[in-house]
Tab-separated table of C-alpha atoms and ligand atoms in Angstrom:
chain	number	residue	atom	x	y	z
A	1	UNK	CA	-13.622	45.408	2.741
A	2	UNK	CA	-14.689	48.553	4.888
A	3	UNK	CA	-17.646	50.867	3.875
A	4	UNK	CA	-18.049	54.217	5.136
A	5	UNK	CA	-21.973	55.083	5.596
A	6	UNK	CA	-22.652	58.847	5.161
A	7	UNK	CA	-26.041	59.284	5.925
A	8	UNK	CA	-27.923	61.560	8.841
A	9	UNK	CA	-30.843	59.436	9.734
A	10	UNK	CA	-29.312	57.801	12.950
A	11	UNK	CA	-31.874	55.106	12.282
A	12	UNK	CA	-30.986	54.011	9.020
A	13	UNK	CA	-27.595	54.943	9.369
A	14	UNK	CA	-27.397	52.293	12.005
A	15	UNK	CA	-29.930	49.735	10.567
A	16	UNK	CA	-27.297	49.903	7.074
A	17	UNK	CA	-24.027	49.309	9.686
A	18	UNK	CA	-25.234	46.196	11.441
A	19	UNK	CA	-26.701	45.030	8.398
A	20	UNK	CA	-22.845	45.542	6.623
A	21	UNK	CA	-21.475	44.292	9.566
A	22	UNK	CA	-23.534	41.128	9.672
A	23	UNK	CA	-22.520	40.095	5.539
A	24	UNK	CA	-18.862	40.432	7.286
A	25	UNK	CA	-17.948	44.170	5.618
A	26	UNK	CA	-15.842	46.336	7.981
A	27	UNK	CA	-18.734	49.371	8.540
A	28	UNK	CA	-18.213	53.084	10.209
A	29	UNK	CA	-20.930	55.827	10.158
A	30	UNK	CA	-20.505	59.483	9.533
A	31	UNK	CA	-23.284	62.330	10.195
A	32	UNK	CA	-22.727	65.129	7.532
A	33	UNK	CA	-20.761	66.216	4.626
A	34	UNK	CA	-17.554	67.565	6.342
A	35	UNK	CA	-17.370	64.437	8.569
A	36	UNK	CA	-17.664	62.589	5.772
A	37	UNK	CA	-15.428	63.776	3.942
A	38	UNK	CA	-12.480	63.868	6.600
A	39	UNK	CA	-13.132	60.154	6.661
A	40	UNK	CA	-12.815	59.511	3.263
A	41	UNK	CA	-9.836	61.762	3.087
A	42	UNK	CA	-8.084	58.745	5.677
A	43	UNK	CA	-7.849	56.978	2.755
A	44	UNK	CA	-9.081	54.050	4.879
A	45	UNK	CA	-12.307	52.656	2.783
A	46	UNK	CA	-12.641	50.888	-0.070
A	47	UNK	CA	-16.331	51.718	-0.695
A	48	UNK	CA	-18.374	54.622	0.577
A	49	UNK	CA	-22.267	54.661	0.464
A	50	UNK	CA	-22.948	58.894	0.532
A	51	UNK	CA	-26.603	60.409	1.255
A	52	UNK	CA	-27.656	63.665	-0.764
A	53	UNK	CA	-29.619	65.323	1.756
A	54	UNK	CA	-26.843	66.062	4.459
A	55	UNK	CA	-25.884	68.702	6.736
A	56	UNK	CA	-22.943	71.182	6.679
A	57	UNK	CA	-22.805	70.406	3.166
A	58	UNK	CA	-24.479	67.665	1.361
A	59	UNK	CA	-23.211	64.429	-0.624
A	60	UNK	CA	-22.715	66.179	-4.296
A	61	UNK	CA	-20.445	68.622	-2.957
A	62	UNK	CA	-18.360	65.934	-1.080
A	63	UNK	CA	-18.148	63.665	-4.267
A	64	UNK	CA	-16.813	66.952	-5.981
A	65	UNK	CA	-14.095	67.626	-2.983
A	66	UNK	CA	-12.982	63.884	-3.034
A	67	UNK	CA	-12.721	63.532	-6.309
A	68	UNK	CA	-10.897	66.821	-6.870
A	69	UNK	CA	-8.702	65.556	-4.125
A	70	UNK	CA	-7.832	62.620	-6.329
A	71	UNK	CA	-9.878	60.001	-4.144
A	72	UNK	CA	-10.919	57.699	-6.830
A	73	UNK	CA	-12.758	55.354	-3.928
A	74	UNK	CA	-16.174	53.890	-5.588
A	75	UNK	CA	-19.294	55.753	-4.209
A	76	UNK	CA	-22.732	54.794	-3.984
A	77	UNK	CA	-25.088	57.707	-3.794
A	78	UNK	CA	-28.266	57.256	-1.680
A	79	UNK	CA	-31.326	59.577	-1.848
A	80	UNK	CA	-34.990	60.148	-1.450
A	81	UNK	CA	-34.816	62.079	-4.273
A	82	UNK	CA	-35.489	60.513	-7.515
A	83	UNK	CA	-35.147	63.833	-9.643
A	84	UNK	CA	-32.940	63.234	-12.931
A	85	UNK	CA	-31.730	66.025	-12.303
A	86	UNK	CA	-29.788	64.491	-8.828
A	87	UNK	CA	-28.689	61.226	-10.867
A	88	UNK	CA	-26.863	62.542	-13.735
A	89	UNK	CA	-25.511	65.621	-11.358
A	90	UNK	CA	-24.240	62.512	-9.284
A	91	UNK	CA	-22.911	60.400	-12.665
A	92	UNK	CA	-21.280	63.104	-13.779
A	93	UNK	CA	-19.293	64.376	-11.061
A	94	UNK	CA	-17.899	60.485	-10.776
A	95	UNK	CA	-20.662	57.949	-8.348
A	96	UNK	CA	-20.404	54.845	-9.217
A	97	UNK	CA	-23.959	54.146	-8.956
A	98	UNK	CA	-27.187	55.474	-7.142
A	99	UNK	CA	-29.949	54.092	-5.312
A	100	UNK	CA	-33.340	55.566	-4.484
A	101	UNK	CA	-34.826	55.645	-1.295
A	102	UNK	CA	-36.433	53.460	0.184
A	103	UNK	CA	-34.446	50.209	-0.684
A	104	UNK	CA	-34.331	47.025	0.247
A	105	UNK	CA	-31.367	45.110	1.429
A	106	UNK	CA	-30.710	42.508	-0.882
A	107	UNK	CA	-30.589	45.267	-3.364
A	108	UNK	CA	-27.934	47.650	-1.777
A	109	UNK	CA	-26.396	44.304	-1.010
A	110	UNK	CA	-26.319	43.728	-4.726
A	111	UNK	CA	-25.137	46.916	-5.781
A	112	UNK	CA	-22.176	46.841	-3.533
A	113	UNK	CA	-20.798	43.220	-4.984
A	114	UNK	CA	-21.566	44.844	-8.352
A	115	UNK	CA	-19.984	48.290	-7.746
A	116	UNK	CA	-16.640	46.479	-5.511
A	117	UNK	CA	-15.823	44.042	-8.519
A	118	UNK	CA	-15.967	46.701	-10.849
A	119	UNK	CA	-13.261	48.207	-8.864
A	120	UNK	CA	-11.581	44.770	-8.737
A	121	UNK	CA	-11.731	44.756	-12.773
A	122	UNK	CA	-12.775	41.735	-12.988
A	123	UNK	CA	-16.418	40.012	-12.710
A	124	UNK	CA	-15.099	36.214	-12.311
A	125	UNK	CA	-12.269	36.432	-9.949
A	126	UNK	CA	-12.913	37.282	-6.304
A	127	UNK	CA	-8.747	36.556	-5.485
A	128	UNK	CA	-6.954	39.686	-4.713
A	129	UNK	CA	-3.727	39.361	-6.158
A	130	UNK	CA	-0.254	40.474	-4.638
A	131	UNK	CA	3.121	39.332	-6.514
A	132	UNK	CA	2.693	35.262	-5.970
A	133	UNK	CA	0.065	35.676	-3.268
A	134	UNK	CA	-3.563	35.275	-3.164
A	135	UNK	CA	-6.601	35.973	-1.105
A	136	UNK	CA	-9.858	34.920	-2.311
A	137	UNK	CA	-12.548	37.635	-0.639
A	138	UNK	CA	-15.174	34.839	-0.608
A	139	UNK	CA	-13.456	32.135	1.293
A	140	UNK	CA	-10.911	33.953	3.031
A	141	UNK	CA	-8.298	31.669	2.062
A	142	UNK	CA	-4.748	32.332	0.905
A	143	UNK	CA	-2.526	30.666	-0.920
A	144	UNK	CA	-0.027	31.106	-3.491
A	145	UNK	CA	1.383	30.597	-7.326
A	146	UNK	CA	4.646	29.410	-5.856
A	147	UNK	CA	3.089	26.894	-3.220
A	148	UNK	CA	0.394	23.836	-3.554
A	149	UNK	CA	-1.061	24.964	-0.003
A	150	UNK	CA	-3.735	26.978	1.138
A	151	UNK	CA	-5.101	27.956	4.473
A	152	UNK	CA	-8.026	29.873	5.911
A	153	UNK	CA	-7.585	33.201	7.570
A	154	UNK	CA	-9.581	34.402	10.855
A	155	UNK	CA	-11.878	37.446	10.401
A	156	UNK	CA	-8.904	40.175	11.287
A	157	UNK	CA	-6.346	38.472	10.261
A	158	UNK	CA	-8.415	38.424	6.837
A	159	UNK	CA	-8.805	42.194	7.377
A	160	UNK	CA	-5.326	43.146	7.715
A	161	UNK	CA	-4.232	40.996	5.131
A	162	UNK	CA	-6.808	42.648	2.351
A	163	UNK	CA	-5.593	45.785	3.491
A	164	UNK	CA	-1.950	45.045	3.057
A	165	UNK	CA	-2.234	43.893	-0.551
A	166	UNK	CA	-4.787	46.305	-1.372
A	167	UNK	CA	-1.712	48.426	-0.533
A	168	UNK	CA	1.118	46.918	-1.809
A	169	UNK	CA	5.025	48.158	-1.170
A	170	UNK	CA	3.593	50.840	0.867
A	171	UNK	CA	4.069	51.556	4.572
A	172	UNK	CA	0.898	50.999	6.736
A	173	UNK	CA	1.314	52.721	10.262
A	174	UNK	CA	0.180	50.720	12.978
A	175	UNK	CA	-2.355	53.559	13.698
A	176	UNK	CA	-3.931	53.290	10.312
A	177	UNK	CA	-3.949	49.466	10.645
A	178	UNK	CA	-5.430	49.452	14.049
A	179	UNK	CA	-8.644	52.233	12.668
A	180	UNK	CA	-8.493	50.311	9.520
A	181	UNK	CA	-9.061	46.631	11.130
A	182	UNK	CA	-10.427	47.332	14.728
A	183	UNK	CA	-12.255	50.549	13.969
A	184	UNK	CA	-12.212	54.406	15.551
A	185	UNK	CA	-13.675	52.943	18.934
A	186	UNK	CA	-11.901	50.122	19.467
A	187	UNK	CA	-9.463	50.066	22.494
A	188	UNK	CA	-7.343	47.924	20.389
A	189	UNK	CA	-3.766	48.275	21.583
A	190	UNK	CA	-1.161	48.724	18.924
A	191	UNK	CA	0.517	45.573	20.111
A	192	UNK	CA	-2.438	43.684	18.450
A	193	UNK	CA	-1.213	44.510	15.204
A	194	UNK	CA	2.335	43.169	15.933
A	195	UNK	CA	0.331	39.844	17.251
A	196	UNK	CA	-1.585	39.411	13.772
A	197	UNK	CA	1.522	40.417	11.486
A	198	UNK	CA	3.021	37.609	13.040
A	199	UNK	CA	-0.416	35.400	12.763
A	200	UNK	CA	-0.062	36.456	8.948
A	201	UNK	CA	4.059	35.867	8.917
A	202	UNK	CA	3.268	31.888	9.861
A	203	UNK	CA	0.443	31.499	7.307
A	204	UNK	CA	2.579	33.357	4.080
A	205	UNK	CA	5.063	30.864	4.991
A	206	UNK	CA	2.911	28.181	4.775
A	207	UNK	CA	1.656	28.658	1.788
A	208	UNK	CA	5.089	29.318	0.457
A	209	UNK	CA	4.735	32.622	-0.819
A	210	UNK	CA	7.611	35.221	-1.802
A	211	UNK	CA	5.777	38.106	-0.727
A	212	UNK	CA	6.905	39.380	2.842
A	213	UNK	CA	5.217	41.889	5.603
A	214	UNK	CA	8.142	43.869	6.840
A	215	UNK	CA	8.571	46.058	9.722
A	216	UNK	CA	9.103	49.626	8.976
A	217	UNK	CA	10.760	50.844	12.457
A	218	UNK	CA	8.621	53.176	14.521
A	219	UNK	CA	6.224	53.343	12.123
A	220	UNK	CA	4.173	50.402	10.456
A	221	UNK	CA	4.340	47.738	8.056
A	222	UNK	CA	4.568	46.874	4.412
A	223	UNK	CA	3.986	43.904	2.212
A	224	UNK	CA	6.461	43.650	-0.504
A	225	UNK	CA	5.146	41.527	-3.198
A	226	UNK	CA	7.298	41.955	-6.352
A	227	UNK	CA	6.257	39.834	-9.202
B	1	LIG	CA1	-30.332	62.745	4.555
């Protein structure tokens, strides 16, 4: 899962990356409300924890321009303000949830399983689901209705694949893989992706799914996984 941090404290903004990065969350940082919301606008995060108090402009009016866009990503709103007046401007224009400054760890923490499974629509189940295939986001592991095998995936190729069948029968490009899995400043080279497709290829076929990553010449990927 990656979380986009919008927040202008360099401090905490930092503090909340490592500590995302450390629970194994894919984590980038941005420093006001228009860099923000270009980020969100990639399309790339599944989960975006957004600051009030922001320059350019702050986190209410990029919650309204996302979700005018149609950007239905969950958001967390974070802010040293407590006012009721903040929280129910935030509920209403479509957070997910809100947390008052300071916080502790274990509670964002908390609030981020709560808020991602609510997107997941279901409380029990932490497999994402594809066609046949599976992923379970605790263990890493796939496997698959059609197969009695499972096998563990490595941290990227465990990123790649959640992205895939978060985005089923729809063409990745290799550039939005590569900033999706490796990040902005990574000097990934797009040949990695072709390297872990093929990882992925040799574990799907393991576990004997029917779902298939296919190459979509000169520009990406895409996992078909009809039912
Ligand atoms: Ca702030």
């Amino acid at each position: 899962m990656k979380i986009l941090i919008v927040e202008d404290e360099e401090g905490l903004r930092e503090a909340l990356i490592r500590t995302l990065t450390g629970e194994g969350y894919l984590a980038d940082g941005a420093a006001d409300g228009d860099e923000g919301y270009q980020l969100i606008c990639t399309g790339l995060y599944d989960l975006v924890l957004l600051d009030i108090m922001l320059p350019v402009y702050d986190g209410l009016e990029v919650l309204r321009r996302i979700r005018k866009q149609g950007f239905r990503v969950p958001v967390i709103m974070l802010t040293a303000r407590s006012t009721l007046e903040d929280k129910v401007g935030g509920m209403d224009l479509g957070a997910d949830d809100y947390l008052t400054k300071p916080f502790a760890m274990p509670e964002l923490l908390a609030r981020i399983r709560m808020v991602s499974r609510r997107g997941a629509g279901s409380a029990a189940d932490s497999r994402l689901k594809a066609g046949d295939l599976y992923l379970d986001t605790q263990t890493y592991t796939l496997s698959s209705a059609s197969g009695s095998r499972s096998v563990r995936l490595g941290a990227k190729e465990y990123q790649l694949m959640e992205y895939l069948m978060r985005n089923p029968d729809r063409v990745l490009s290799r550039e939005q893989i590569t900033q999706r899995v490796w990040g902005y400043d990574a000097d990934a080279e797009y040949n990695n992706v072709d390297v872990y497709v093929s990882f992925l290829r040799k574990k799907m076929k393991f576990v004997q799914t029917g779902a298939r990553i296919t190459a979509v010449r000169g520009v990406g990927y895409e996992l078909e996984a009809e039912e």
